[in-house]
Short mmCIF file of C-alpha atoms in Angstrom, two decimals:
data_model
loop_
_atom_site.label_atom_id
_atom_site.label_comp_id
_atom_site.label_asym_id
_atom_site.label_seq_id
_atom_site.Cartn_x
_atom_site.Cartn_y
_atom_site.Cartn_z
CA MET A 1105 17.13 22.63 7.12
CA ALA A 1106 19.01 20.82 9.65
CA GLU A 1107 17.41 17.91 8.70
CA PHE A 1108 15.03 16.21 6.01
CA ARG A 1109 11.41 14.56 7.32
CA TYR A 1110 9.43 12.16 5.10
CA ARG A 1111 6.09 10.31 6.31
CA PHE A 1112 3.85 8.04 4.77
CA ASN A 1113 2.11 4.49 5.58
CA VAL A 1114 3.43 1.04 5.82
CA ASN A 1115 1.93 -0.98 2.36
CA TRP A 1116 0.98 -4.76 3.30
CA VAL A 1117 3.99 -5.66 0.84
CA ASP A 1118 6.31 -3.92 3.04
CA THR A 1119 5.30 -6.87 5.94
CA ASP A 1120 6.40 -10.30 6.74
CA ALA A 1121 4.43 -13.36 8.38
CA LEU A 1122 5.47 -11.79 11.89
CA SER A 1123 3.00 -8.45 10.72
CA VAL A 1124 6.16 -6.06 10.93
CA VAL A 1125 7.99 -4.30 8.89
CA HIS A 1126 11.01 -7.22 6.93
CA PHE A 1127 14.02 -5.43 8.00
CA SER A 1128 15.38 -5.16 4.20
CA ASN A 1129 12.46 -2.51 3.69
CA TYR A 1130 14.09 0.07 6.79
CA PHE A 1131 16.44 0.23 3.50
CA ARG A 1132 14.32 0.80 1.15
CA TYR A 1133 12.55 3.55 3.88
CA PHE A 1134 15.97 5.29 4.05
CA GLU A 1135 16.25 5.38 0.32
CA LYS A 1136 12.75 6.53 -0.42
CA THR A 1137 13.34 9.54 1.99
CA GLU A 1138 16.57 10.33 0.44
CA GLU A 1139 14.77 10.43 -3.17
CA ALA A 1140 12.50 12.68 -1.96
CA PHE A 1141 14.70 15.09 -0.03
CA TYR A 1142 16.64 15.52 -3.94
CA ALA A 1143 13.19 16.05 -5.23
CA SER A 1144 12.70 18.59 -2.66
CA THR A 1145 15.59 20.63 -3.17
CA GLY A 1146 14.53 21.29 -6.56
CA LEU A 1147 18.01 20.15 -8.40
CA ASP A 1148 17.65 16.52 -10.14
CA HIS A 1149 19.96 15.09 -8.33
CA ARG A 1150 19.64 12.20 -11.12
CA LYS A 1151 20.28 14.44 -14.31
CA GLU A 1152 22.50 16.19 -12.40
CA SER A 1153 24.63 13.09 -11.71
CA GLU A 1154 24.31 11.98 -15.50
CA ARG A 1155 25.28 15.25 -16.32
CA HIS A 1156 28.46 14.98 -14.18
CA SER A 1157 29.18 11.62 -15.50
CA VAL A 1158 28.95 10.05 -11.78
CA ALA A 1159 26.50 8.02 -9.43
CA PHE A 1160 26.57 7.08 -5.66
CA PRO A 1161 26.85 3.94 -4.83
CA ARG A 1162 26.62 2.63 -1.13
CA VAL A 1163 29.57 1.48 0.29
CA ASP A 1164 28.29 1.07 3.91
CA VAL A 1165 24.80 0.54 5.04
CA ARG A 1166 23.09 -0.65 8.68
CA CYS A 1167 20.73 -0.46 10.39
CA SER A 1168 19.91 -1.43 14.46
CA TYR A 1169 15.90 -2.14 15.12
CA GLU A 1170 14.20 -0.50 18.00
CA PHE A 1171 10.41 -1.07 17.66
CA PRO A 1172 8.71 -2.56 14.76
CA CYS A 1173 6.16 -0.98 12.35
CA ARG A 1174 2.74 -2.97 11.14
CA PHE A 1175 0.56 -2.69 8.49
CA GLY A 1176 -1.03 1.21 8.20
CA ASP A 1177 1.40 2.51 10.87
CA GLU A 1178 1.81 6.38 9.92
CA VAL A 1179 6.12 6.49 10.01
CA GLU A 1180 8.60 9.06 9.64
CA VAL A 1181 12.12 9.04 8.27
CA SER A 1182 14.52 11.78 9.15
CA LEU A 1183 17.48 12.27 7.21
CA LYS A 1184 20.41 14.05 8.42
CA LEU A 1185 23.71 14.54 7.12
CA ALA A 1186 26.85 13.23 9.40
CA ASP A 1187 29.38 14.30 7.16
CA ILE A 1188 30.52 15.18 3.85
CA ARG A 1189 33.86 14.77 2.24
CA ASP A 1190 35.72 15.01 -0.72
CA LYS A 1191 34.13 11.62 -1.94
CA ALA A 1192 31.99 10.41 0.17
CA VAL A 1193 28.99 11.29 2.11
CA ASN A 1194 27.62 9.54 5.41
CA LEU A 1195 23.57 10.27 5.87
CA ASN A 1196 21.73 9.86 8.83
CA PHE A 1197 18.46 8.09 9.36
CA GLU A 1198 15.89 7.32 12.39
CA VAL A 1199 12.36 6.21 11.65
CA THR A 1200 9.72 6.99 13.93
CA ASN A 1201 6.57 4.57 14.29
CA VAL A 1202 4.30 7.69 14.67
CA THR A 1203 1.73 5.69 14.99
CA GLY A 1204 2.99 3.92 18.24
CA GLY A 1205 5.01 6.76 19.42
CA ARG A 1206 7.72 4.79 19.34
CA LEU A 1207 11.75 5.36 17.64
CA SER A 1208 11.50 2.42 15.45
CA ALA A 1209 14.85 2.31 13.89
CA ARG A 1210 18.61 3.97 13.32
CA GLY A 1211 20.19 3.85 10.48
CA ALA A 1212 23.52 5.12 8.40
CA VAL A 1213 24.50 4.44 4.87
CA THR A 1214 27.63 5.92 3.22
CA LEU A 1215 27.58 6.89 -0.47
CA VAL A 1216 30.50 7.68 -2.54
CA CYS A 1217 30.75 9.53 -6.00
CA VAL A 1218 32.49 7.31 -8.86
CA ASP A 1219 32.97 7.80 -12.07
CA THR A 1220 30.37 6.11 -13.95
CA GLY A 1221 32.93 5.21 -17.24
CA LYS A 1222 36.24 3.84 -14.43
CA TRP A 1223 33.77 2.97 -12.04
CA LYS A 1224 36.56 4.93 -9.47
CA ALA A 1225 36.08 7.16 -6.37
CA VAL A 1226 35.92 10.81 -7.42
CA SER A 1227 35.43 14.68 -5.77
CA ILE A 1228 31.37 15.34 -5.58
CA PRO A 1229 30.87 18.14 -8.14
CA PRO A 1230 29.84 21.31 -6.25
CA GLU A 1231 26.24 21.23 -7.59
CA LEU A 1232 25.80 17.98 -5.76
CA ARG A 1233 27.96 19.29 -2.73
CA GLU A 1234 25.65 21.81 -2.42
CA VAL A 1235 22.75 19.47 -2.35
CA TYR A 1236 24.20 17.48 0.91
CA SER A 1237 24.77 21.18 2.68
CA LYS A 1238 21.31 21.59 2.80
CA LEU A 1239 20.89 19.18 4.92
CA SER A 1240 23.40 21.15 7.73
CA MET B 1354 10.75 -31.59 -22.68
CA ALA B 1355 7.12 -30.67 -23.02
CA GLU B 1356 7.45 -28.43 -19.72
CA PHE B 1357 9.93 -27.43 -17.18
CA ARG B 1358 9.81 -27.42 -13.43
CA TYR B 1359 11.61 -25.84 -11.09
CA ARG B 1360 11.65 -26.70 -7.48
CA PHE B 1361 12.45 -24.12 -4.40
CA ASN B 1362 11.39 -23.20 -0.85
CA VAL B 1363 9.13 -20.04 0.07
CA ASN B 1364 11.53 -17.30 1.61
CA TRP B 1365 10.47 -15.57 4.55
CA VAL B 1366 11.04 -12.08 2.98
CA ASP B 1367 8.04 -13.31 0.12
CA THR B 1368 5.26 -13.35 3.25
CA ASP B 1369 3.12 -10.73 4.26
CA ALA B 1370 1.00 -9.82 7.43
CA LEU B 1371 -1.50 -12.95 6.80
CA SER B 1372 1.34 -14.88 6.89
CA VAL B 1373 0.84 -16.08 3.09
CA VAL B 1374 3.04 -15.35 0.24
CA HIS B 1375 1.56 -12.16 -1.43
CA PHE B 1376 0.33 -12.40 -4.75
CA SER B 1377 2.25 -10.30 -6.46
CA ASN B 1378 5.67 -12.47 -5.86
CA TYR B 1379 4.00 -15.26 -7.55
CA PHE B 1380 4.90 -13.43 -11.02
CA ARG B 1381 8.40 -13.20 -9.22
CA TYR B 1382 8.52 -17.03 -9.13
CA PHE B 1383 7.11 -17.16 -12.82
CA GLU B 1384 10.10 -14.89 -13.61
CA LYS B 1385 12.74 -16.99 -11.59
CA THR B 1386 10.66 -20.65 -13.61
CA GLU B 1387 11.65 -18.55 -16.91
CA GLU B 1388 15.02 -17.92 -15.97
CA ALA B 1389 16.05 -21.49 -14.77
CA PHE B 1390 14.03 -22.41 -18.20
CA TYR B 1391 16.72 -19.87 -20.22
CA ALA B 1392 19.65 -21.60 -18.17
CA SER B 1393 18.76 -25.15 -18.64
CA THR B 1394 19.11 -25.16 -22.34
CA GLY B 1395 22.95 -24.08 -22.52
CA LEU B 1396 21.98 -20.71 -24.71
CA ASP B 1397 22.17 -17.37 -22.80
CA HIS B 1398 19.09 -16.32 -23.23
CA ARG B 1399 20.21 -12.80 -22.17
CA LYS B 1400 23.60 -12.71 -24.34
CA GLU B 1401 21.96 -14.02 -27.48
CA SER B 1402 18.85 -11.26 -26.82
CA GLU B 1403 21.49 -8.70 -26.81
CA ARG B 1404 23.70 -9.87 -29.68
CA HIS B 1405 20.16 -9.74 -31.76
CA SER B 1406 19.20 -6.43 -30.02
CA VAL B 1407 16.20 -7.10 -28.59
CA ALA B 1408 14.75 -7.56 -25.25
CA PHE B 1409 11.53 -9.45 -24.20
CA PRO B 1410 9.02 -7.27 -21.98
CA ARG B 1411 5.97 -8.81 -20.36
CA VAL B 1412 2.91 -7.44 -22.25
CA ASP B 1413 0.18 -8.88 -20.41
CA VAL B 1414 0.13 -11.03 -17.64
CA ARG B 1415 -2.13 -12.47 -15.35
CA CYS B 1416 -2.63 -15.31 -12.22
CA SER B 1417 -5.46 -16.63 -10.07
CA TYR B 1418 -4.74 -18.09 -6.48
CA GLU B 1419 -6.42 -20.93 -5.80
CA PHE B 1420 -4.43 -22.15 -2.55
CA PRO B 1421 -1.68 -19.99 -0.38
CA CYS B 1422 1.88 -21.03 0.26
CA ARG B 1423 3.55 -20.34 3.20
CA PHE B 1424 7.01 -19.60 4.67
CA GLY B 1425 8.90 -22.97 4.05
CA ASP B 1426 6.42 -24.35 1.80
CA GLU B 1427 8.27 -26.46 -1.06
CA VAL B 1428 6.96 -24.84 -4.21
CA GLU B 1429 7.25 -26.33 -8.06
CA VAL B 1430 6.38 -24.08 -10.41
CA SER B 1431 5.94 -25.75 -14.08
CA LEU B 1432 6.29 -23.76 -16.86
CA LYS B 1433 4.94 -24.80 -20.44
CA LEU B 1434 4.57 -22.58 -24.03
CA ALA B 1435 1.02 -22.11 -24.73
CA ASP B 1436 1.62 -20.38 -28.07
CA ILE B 1437 4.56 -19.31 -30.07
CA ARG B 1438 4.12 -16.57 -32.79
CA ASP B 1439 6.50 -14.13 -34.82
CA LYS B 1440 6.87 -11.70 -32.41
CA ALA B 1441 4.91 -13.42 -29.28
CA VAL B 1442 5.23 -16.14 -27.14
CA ASN B 1443 2.54 -17.17 -24.54
CA LEU B 1444 3.71 -19.18 -21.44
CA ASN B 1445 1.44 -20.44 -19.30
CA PHE B 1446 2.82 -21.79 -15.80
CA GLU B 1447 1.33 -23.43 -12.35
CA VAL B 1448 2.36 -23.28 -9.26
CA THR B 1449 1.88 -26.21 -7.30
CA ASN B 1450 2.71 -26.08 -3.22
CA VAL B 1451 4.22 -29.50 -2.94
CA THR B 1452 4.26 -29.33 1.05
CA GLY B 1453 0.63 -28.69 1.48
CA GLY B 1454 -0.37 -31.24 -1.82
CA ARG B 1455 -2.45 -28.43 -3.47
CA LEU B 1456 -2.60 -26.60 -6.81
CA SER B 1457 -1.46 -22.86 -5.62
CA ALA B 1458 -2.01 -21.14 -8.56
CA ARG B 1459 -1.76 -20.15 -12.37
CA GLY B 1460 -1.06 -18.02 -14.20
CA ALA B 1461 -0.15 -16.49 -18.22
CA VAL B 1462 2.53 -14.32 -19.34
CA THR B 1463 2.74 -12.96 -22.92
CA LEU B 1464 6.12 -11.65 -24.47
CA VAL B 1465 7.10 -9.84 -26.78
CA CYS B 1466 10.52 -9.72 -29.14
CA VAL B 1467 10.80 -5.87 -29.62
CA ASP B 1468 13.91 -3.96 -30.98
CA THR B 1469 15.75 -2.20 -28.00
CA GLY B 1470 16.80 0.76 -30.58
CA LYS B 1471 13.12 1.35 -31.78
CA TRP B 1472 11.30 -0.15 -29.13
CA LYS B 1473 9.11 -1.53 -31.74
CA ALA B 1474 7.77 -5.40 -31.87
CA VAL B 1475 10.63 -7.30 -34.52
CA SER B 1476 10.62 -11.03 -35.44
CA ILE B 1477 11.70 -13.29 -32.68
CA PRO B 1478 15.37 -14.27 -33.41
CA PRO B 1479 15.61 -18.14 -35.01
CA GLU B 1480 17.94 -18.82 -31.91
CA LEU B 1481 15.54 -17.39 -30.18
CA ARG B 1482 12.58 -19.41 -30.95
CA GLU B 1483 14.58 -22.41 -30.98
CA VAL B 1484 14.65 -21.95 -26.70
CA TYR B 1485 11.09 -21.39 -26.77
CA SER B 1486 10.19 -25.03 -28.96
CA LYS B 1487 12.35 -26.61 -26.09
CA LEU B 1488 8.94 -26.42 -24.38
CA SER B 1489 7.10 -28.21 -26.72
CA MET C 1121 -16.45 9.72 -6.58
CA ALA C 1122 -16.55 8.17 -9.58
CA GLU C 1123 -12.68 6.56 -9.24
CA PHE C 1124 -9.98 7.35 -7.01
CA ARG C 1125 -6.54 8.82 -8.01
CA TYR C 1126 -3.04 8.12 -6.31
CA ARG C 1127 0.01 10.10 -7.38
CA PHE C 1128 3.91 9.20 -6.48
CA ASN C 1129 6.69 8.95 -7.78
CA VAL C 1130 8.72 5.73 -9.42
CA ASN C 1131 11.64 4.70 -6.57
CA TRP C 1132 15.11 3.32 -7.69
CA VAL C 1133 14.30 0.08 -6.08
CA ASP C 1134 11.12 -0.51 -8.01
CA THR C 1135 13.46 -0.15 -11.41
CA ASP C 1136 15.30 -3.35 -13.03
CA ALA C 1137 18.49 -3.42 -15.56
CA LEU C 1138 16.47 -2.33 -18.57
CA SER C 1139 15.67 0.83 -16.38
CA VAL C 1140 11.74 0.56 -16.01
CA VAL C 1141 9.90 -0.48 -13.90
CA HIS C 1142 9.54 -4.22 -12.92
CA PHE C 1143 6.00 -5.26 -14.55
CA SER C 1144 5.22 -7.20 -10.79
CA ASN C 1145 5.63 -3.83 -8.95
CA TYR C 1146 2.44 -2.61 -10.98
CA PHE C 1147 0.60 -5.22 -8.88
CA ARG C 1148 2.31 -3.28 -5.36
CA TYR C 1149 1.07 -0.14 -7.04
CA PHE C 1150 -2.37 -0.91 -7.34
CA GLU C 1151 -2.01 -2.22 -3.61
CA LYS C 1152 -0.91 0.75 -2.84
CA THR C 1153 -3.73 2.72 -4.51
CA GLU C 1154 -6.37 0.42 -3.11
CA GLU C 1155 -4.58 1.25 0.38
CA ALA C 1156 -4.86 5.11 0.02
CA PHE C 1157 -8.22 4.69 -1.26
CA TYR C 1158 -9.47 2.84 2.26
CA ALA C 1159 -7.35 5.20 4.22
CA SER C 1160 -9.14 8.23 2.33
CA THR C 1161 -12.47 7.36 3.36
CA GLY C 1162 -12.30 7.36 7.17
CA LEU C 1163 -13.06 3.51 7.76
CA ASP C 1164 -10.71 1.62 8.73
CA HIS C 1165 -10.89 -1.45 5.96
CA ARG C 1166 -8.45 -3.65 8.13
CA LYS C 1167 -10.09 -3.07 11.84
CA GLU C 1168 -13.41 -3.05 10.00
CA SER C 1169 -12.31 -6.41 8.45
CA GLU C 1170 -10.68 -7.75 11.52
CA ARG C 1171 -14.16 -6.92 13.71
CA HIS C 1172 -16.08 -9.14 11.16
CA SER C 1173 -13.62 -11.60 10.77
CA VAL C 1174 -13.07 -11.33 6.88
CA ALA C 1175 -10.12 -10.78 5.11
CA PHE C 1176 -10.19 -10.39 1.04
CA PRO C 1177 -7.19 -12.08 -0.55
CA ARG C 1178 -7.24 -11.55 -4.17
CA VAL C 1179 -7.91 -14.72 -6.38
CA ASP C 1180 -7.60 -13.45 -9.81
CA VAL C 1181 -5.20 -10.45 -11.01
CA ARG C 1182 -4.16 -9.06 -14.59
CA CYS C 1183 -2.45 -6.54 -16.42
CA SER C 1184 -1.32 -5.42 -20.04
CA TYR C 1185 1.48 -3.03 -20.25
CA GLU C 1186 1.74 -0.22 -22.86
CA PHE C 1187 4.73 2.31 -21.88
CA PRO C 1188 7.43 1.72 -19.11
CA CYS C 1189 7.77 3.99 -16.09
CA ARG C 1190 11.47 4.91 -15.08
CA PHE C 1191 13.23 5.96 -11.79
CA GLY C 1192 11.63 9.21 -10.56
CA ASP C 1193 8.42 9.40 -13.17
CA GLU C 1194 5.57 10.52 -11.87
CA VAL C 1195 2.44 8.14 -11.74
CA GLU C 1196 -0.79 8.25 -11.26
CA VAL C 1197 -3.04 5.59 -10.66
CA SER C 1198 -7.11 5.37 -11.10
CA LEU C 1199 -8.72 2.85 -8.78
CA LYS C 1200 -12.26 1.86 -10.13
CA LEU C 1201 -14.96 -0.06 -9.00
CA ALA C 1202 -15.86 -2.19 -12.21
CA ASP C 1203 -18.31 -4.80 -10.16
CA ILE C 1204 -19.57 -5.79 -6.75
CA ARG C 1205 -21.53 -9.31 -6.26
CA ASP C 1206 -22.55 -10.69 -2.62
CA LYS C 1207 -19.05 -12.24 -2.11
CA ALA C 1208 -16.88 -10.09 -4.45
CA VAL C 1209 -15.13 -7.28 -5.79
CA ASN C 1210 -13.84 -6.47 -8.88
CA LEU C 1211 -11.67 -3.11 -9.39
CA ASN C 1212 -10.09 -1.90 -12.39
CA PHE C 1213 -6.51 0.12 -12.50
CA GLU C 1214 -4.95 2.36 -14.38
CA VAL C 1215 -1.41 3.69 -14.36
CA THR C 1216 -0.80 6.82 -16.08
CA ASN C 1217 2.92 8.30 -16.73
CA VAL C 1218 2.36 11.87 -16.10
CA THR C 1219 6.25 12.75 -16.72
CA GLY C 1220 5.54 10.59 -19.91
CA GLY C 1221 1.94 11.73 -20.62
CA ARG C 1222 1.05 8.55 -21.79
CA LEU C 1223 -1.04 5.33 -20.02
CA SER C 1224 1.55 2.68 -18.84
CA ALA C 1225 -0.59 0.13 -17.89
CA ARG C 1226 -4.15 -1.21 -17.12
CA GLY C 1227 -4.89 -3.71 -14.73
CA ALA C 1228 -7.97 -5.79 -13.03
CA VAL C 1229 -7.83 -7.25 -9.50
CA THR C 1230 -10.82 -9.63 -8.10
CA LEU C 1231 -10.98 -10.00 -4.11
CA VAL C 1232 -13.48 -12.30 -2.64
CA CYS C 1233 -14.63 -11.64 0.83
CA VAL C 1234 -13.14 -14.61 3.34
CA ASP C 1235 -13.78 -15.73 6.99
CA THR C 1236 -10.79 -16.12 8.28
CA GLY C 1237 -11.55 -18.97 10.21
CA LYS C 1238 -12.50 -21.70 7.84
CA TRP C 1239 -11.75 -19.87 4.76
CA LYS C 1240 -14.75 -19.90 2.88
CA ALA C 1241 -16.23 -17.11 1.08
CA VAL C 1242 -18.73 -14.83 2.72
CA SER C 1243 -21.09 -11.78 1.90
CA ILE C 1244 -19.36 -8.37 2.25
CA PRO C 1245 -20.08 -6.60 5.77
CA PRO C 1246 -22.29 -3.90 4.92
CA GLU C 1247 -20.06 -1.25 6.19
CA LEU C 1248 -17.48 -2.47 4.44
CA ARG C 1249 -19.82 -2.77 0.66
CA GLU C 1250 -20.60 0.94 1.69
CA VAL C 1251 -16.34 1.71 1.20
CA TYR C 1252 -16.27 0.25 -2.27
CA SER C 1253 -20.07 1.94 -3.31
CA LYS C 1254 -18.07 5.11 -2.71
CA LEU C 1255 -16.17 4.48 -6.23
CA SER C 1256 -19.48 4.51 -7.96
CA MET D 802 31.15 -27.40 9.40
CA ALA D 803 33.16 -24.46 10.23
CA GLU D 804 30.96 -22.37 7.92
CA PHE D 805 27.54 -22.67 5.40
CA ARG D 806 27.90 -21.77 2.18
CA TYR D 807 24.72 -21.16 -0.69
CA ARG D 808 24.63 -21.02 -4.24
CA PHE D 809 22.31 -19.22 -6.25
CA ASN D 810 21.77 -16.73 -9.94
CA VAL D 811 20.78 -13.37 -9.64
CA ASN D 812 17.49 -12.86 -10.79
CA TRP D 813 16.15 -9.95 -12.76
CA VAL D 814 14.34 -8.43 -10.28
CA ASP D 815 17.23 -8.11 -7.81
CA THR D 816 18.30 -5.80 -10.10
CA ASP D 817 18.23 -2.16 -10.46
CA ALA D 818 18.20 0.63 -13.38
CA LEU D 819 22.46 0.52 -12.81
CA SER D 820 22.11 -3.14 -14.13
CA VAL D 821 23.33 -4.29 -10.38
CA VAL D 822 21.96 -6.21 -7.69
CA HIS D 823 19.93 -3.82 -5.29
CA PHE D 824 21.74 -2.85 -1.72
CA SER D 825 18.75 -4.10 -0.01
CA ASN D 826 18.50 -7.20 -2.14
CA TYR D 827 22.11 -8.23 0.10
CA PHE D 828 20.29 -8.74 2.99
CA ARG D 829 17.43 -10.62 1.83
CA TYR D 830 20.60 -12.69 0.00
CA PHE D 831 22.10 -13.23 3.70
CA GLU D 832 18.79 -14.06 5.17
CA LYS D 833 17.50 -16.63 2.35
CA THR D 834 21.61 -17.75 3.17
CA GLU D 835 20.34 -18.49 6.43
CA GLU D 836 17.17 -20.27 5.77
CA ALA D 837 18.77 -22.94 3.51
CA PHE D 838 21.37 -23.05 6.38
CA TYR D 839 18.62 -23.76 8.98
CA ALA D 840 16.72 -26.70 6.52
CA SER D 841 20.37 -28.49 5.76
CA THR D 842 20.37 -29.03 9.71
CA GLY D 843 17.51 -31.45 9.59
CA LEU D 844 15.63 -29.33 12.53
CA ASP D 845 13.07 -27.31 11.79
CA HIS D 846 14.10 -23.55 13.20
CA ARG D 847 10.76 -22.20 12.83
CA LYS D 848 8.96 -25.12 14.15
CA GLU D 849 11.31 -25.57 17.05
CA SER D 850 11.37 -22.00 17.76
CA GLU D 851 7.38 -22.33 17.95
CA ARG D 852 7.30 -25.07 20.49
CA HIS D 853 9.24 -22.46 22.53
CA SER D 854 7.50 -19.33 21.60
CA VAL D 855 10.26 -17.60 20.71
CA ALA D 856 11.50 -15.61 17.68
CA PHE D 857 14.28 -14.73 16.39
CA PRO D 858 14.15 -10.48 15.15
CA ARG D 859 17.26 -8.74 13.51
CA VAL D 860 18.00 -5.74 16.43
CA ASP D 861 21.32 -4.81 14.53
CA VAL D 862 22.74 -5.52 10.41
CA ARG D 863 25.40 -4.00 8.20
CA CYS D 864 26.83 -4.54 5.21
CA SER D 865 29.86 -3.34 3.03
CA TYR D 866 29.82 -3.56 -0.84
CA GLU D 867 32.71 -3.88 -2.76
CA PHE D 868 32.20 -5.34 -6.50
CA PRO D 869 28.50 -5.70 -7.69
CA CYS D 870 26.73 -8.43 -9.20
CA ARG D 871 24.63 -8.58 -12.14
CA PHE D 872 21.75 -10.55 -13.85
CA GLY D 873 22.49 -14.24 -14.08
CA ASP D 874 25.92 -14.01 -11.78
CA GLU D 875 26.87 -16.77 -9.99
CA VAL D 876 26.95 -15.97 -6.42
CA GLU D 877 28.33 -17.62 -3.06
CA VAL D 878 27.04 -16.70 -0.07
CA SER D 879 28.97 -18.02 3.28
CA LEU D 880 27.76 -17.88 6.81
CA LYS D 881 29.63 -17.79 9.73
CA LEU D 882 28.58 -18.05 13.65
CA ALA D 883 30.85 -14.81 15.08
CA ASP D 884 29.75 -15.18 18.67
CA ILE D 885 26.79 -16.45 20.64
CA ARG D 886 25.53 -15.34 23.86
CA ASP D 887 23.21 -16.33 26.31
CA LYS D 888 20.07 -14.25 24.59
CA ALA D 889 22.26 -13.05 21.03
CA VAL D 890 23.57 -14.83 18.12
CA ASN D 891 26.04 -12.86 15.37
CA LEU D 892 26.49 -14.05 11.90
CA ASN D 893 28.62 -12.98 9.28
CA PHE D 894 28.18 -12.87 5.84
CA GLU D 895 30.14 -13.13 2.56
CA VAL D 896 29.01 -12.92 -0.55
CA THR D 897 31.26 -13.93 -3.64
CA ASN D 898 30.32 -12.87 -7.38
CA VAL D 899 31.44 -16.17 -8.44
CA THR D 900 30.85 -15.09 -11.82
CA GLY D 901 33.02 -12.04 -11.51
CA GLY D 902 35.48 -14.29 -9.23
CA ARG D 903 35.63 -11.24 -6.59
CA LEU D 904 34.04 -10.79 -2.76
CA SER D 905 30.81 -8.61 -3.85
CA ALA D 906 29.98 -7.76 0.29
CA ARG D 907 30.76 -8.62 3.66
CA GLY D 908 27.93 -8.04 6.28
CA ALA D 909 26.75 -9.55 9.68
CA VAL D 910 23.34 -9.50 11.26
CA THR D 911 22.62 -10.07 15.60
CA LEU D 912 20.21 -12.18 16.14
CA VAL D 913 18.14 -11.73 19.55
CA CYS D 914 15.49 -14.52 21.13
CA VAL D 915 12.90 -13.04 22.16
CA ASP D 916 9.98 -14.84 23.75
CA THR D 917 6.86 -13.89 21.39
CA GLY D 918 4.29 -13.47 24.44
CA LYS D 919 6.30 -10.75 25.92
CA TRP D 920 8.55 -9.66 23.02
CA LYS D 921 11.37 -9.70 25.89
CA ALA D 922 15.02 -11.31 25.20
CA VAL D 923 15.32 -14.90 26.76
CA SER D 924 17.34 -17.28 26.61
CA ILE D 925 17.96 -19.06 23.86
CA PRO D 926 16.64 -22.89 24.03
CA PRO D 927 19.34 -25.59 24.03
CA GLU D 928 18.05 -27.07 20.42
CA LEU D 929 18.05 -24.07 18.59
CA ARG D 930 21.75 -23.16 20.29
CA GLU D 931 22.96 -26.75 19.11
CA VAL D 932 21.71 -25.39 15.50
CA TYR D 933 24.07 -22.14 16.03
CA SER D 934 26.91 -24.43 17.51
CA LYS D 935 27.28 -26.47 14.05
CA LEU D 936 28.76 -23.11 12.59
CA SER D 937 31.62 -23.59 14.77
#
């Protein structure tokens, strides 16, 4: 799998008074897609993380917006692995407004693997590296 | 203090594509008011709850809506104690749209005091009863 | 169709610091289910409402909570028509935590059909009555 | 005013199951601070924007995270003008966890002034340039 794709429709609560999806919700769409990707791999990312006493907080996120999404629009988010290092993962996202036939936004998220006890960066456990490697 | 009042302005993110505050956000306004009330009492409700190994999950909530709130509107939420029993508290809320000069919504929330170990209802600790009694 | 059922998994952002779904998010789950129901009927509820210059604001909502949902849990929401009158609809919801094998919450929502010009209650247009009648 | 500062406490609903503020909520904190800044200037940013038929969608946002915020923590957001051009504004934000005595996050947001009719970039109206210039 070179990339993971996830489709859903924009919910009413995601919109704001300009009738478009609020910009902060794109980060929720990224996360939702990441969760759907983990679920698709068959490995329980969260349980595996807990077993290794690690968590993956986001340390750097960004998004640029090109075309709005509106209530009910079908959206497809694609997730790609940009880069994986010893202790960190870079993920790239693209949100396509399928209904509008346009790229809506591009984003990137950096996750760091931290020990949940000391909250220090540690090496990504092999089983979880494996999960991310399915994206390349 | 017969009631606690809390004022704030409607944030953009609270609105939806009808240009009004999304109905679910009224429950967030209730909770925010409850938190401001606890902060105003000088007792740290959360620390005190943790010290007693209790939490106060909501078991029943409701809200009826009369007049919308829009972006930037000044809102005042009033919090009153409807009833306090051995293991539960009933709180009443009214949201006034100050800018519009109209009552916006009325709501009620029932909290039950539970032991965080067994997740069973237990008596409200005296220090926390004291907090709620300030509302009557 | 006696009822409409909708399944999804709890997203991370839906949880709070007690590791459970925040109570206000159940109303978002209800709405999401309602939207999925409309989409399933083949009639575009929003476009049809706009064509008739009506909207369906919620005037009364409630929810009671029995068992929490946690991150990743599979949830099934069932939607039933409680009652339909000339200008209003009552919908009932049940949220089952499929993963936990328990009923999580029960809720009810009253929608009123309003003219979007005068914001006054008006009769539900026949095409939209038809949509709700699929639930009985 | 070289910068605008805004203080508030973390609400329960802002937290997630790691007991920290969800990363997407920092963007909501930025926006809330921007709104408080506009309110502080005495000019109604939204009305003025509507009078000129312009809006200020975000086209590029980013945030890097250094230290978490937890429920009840006092937070101070500082807003600075990074740059103002003919049709765009760059704002910088810093979130300090006052309770924890640490910088929590740094972010930046680019707003573009668009004509609400054609949704094309246009020059920022003088009255609104004036508002941003108060930040330098």
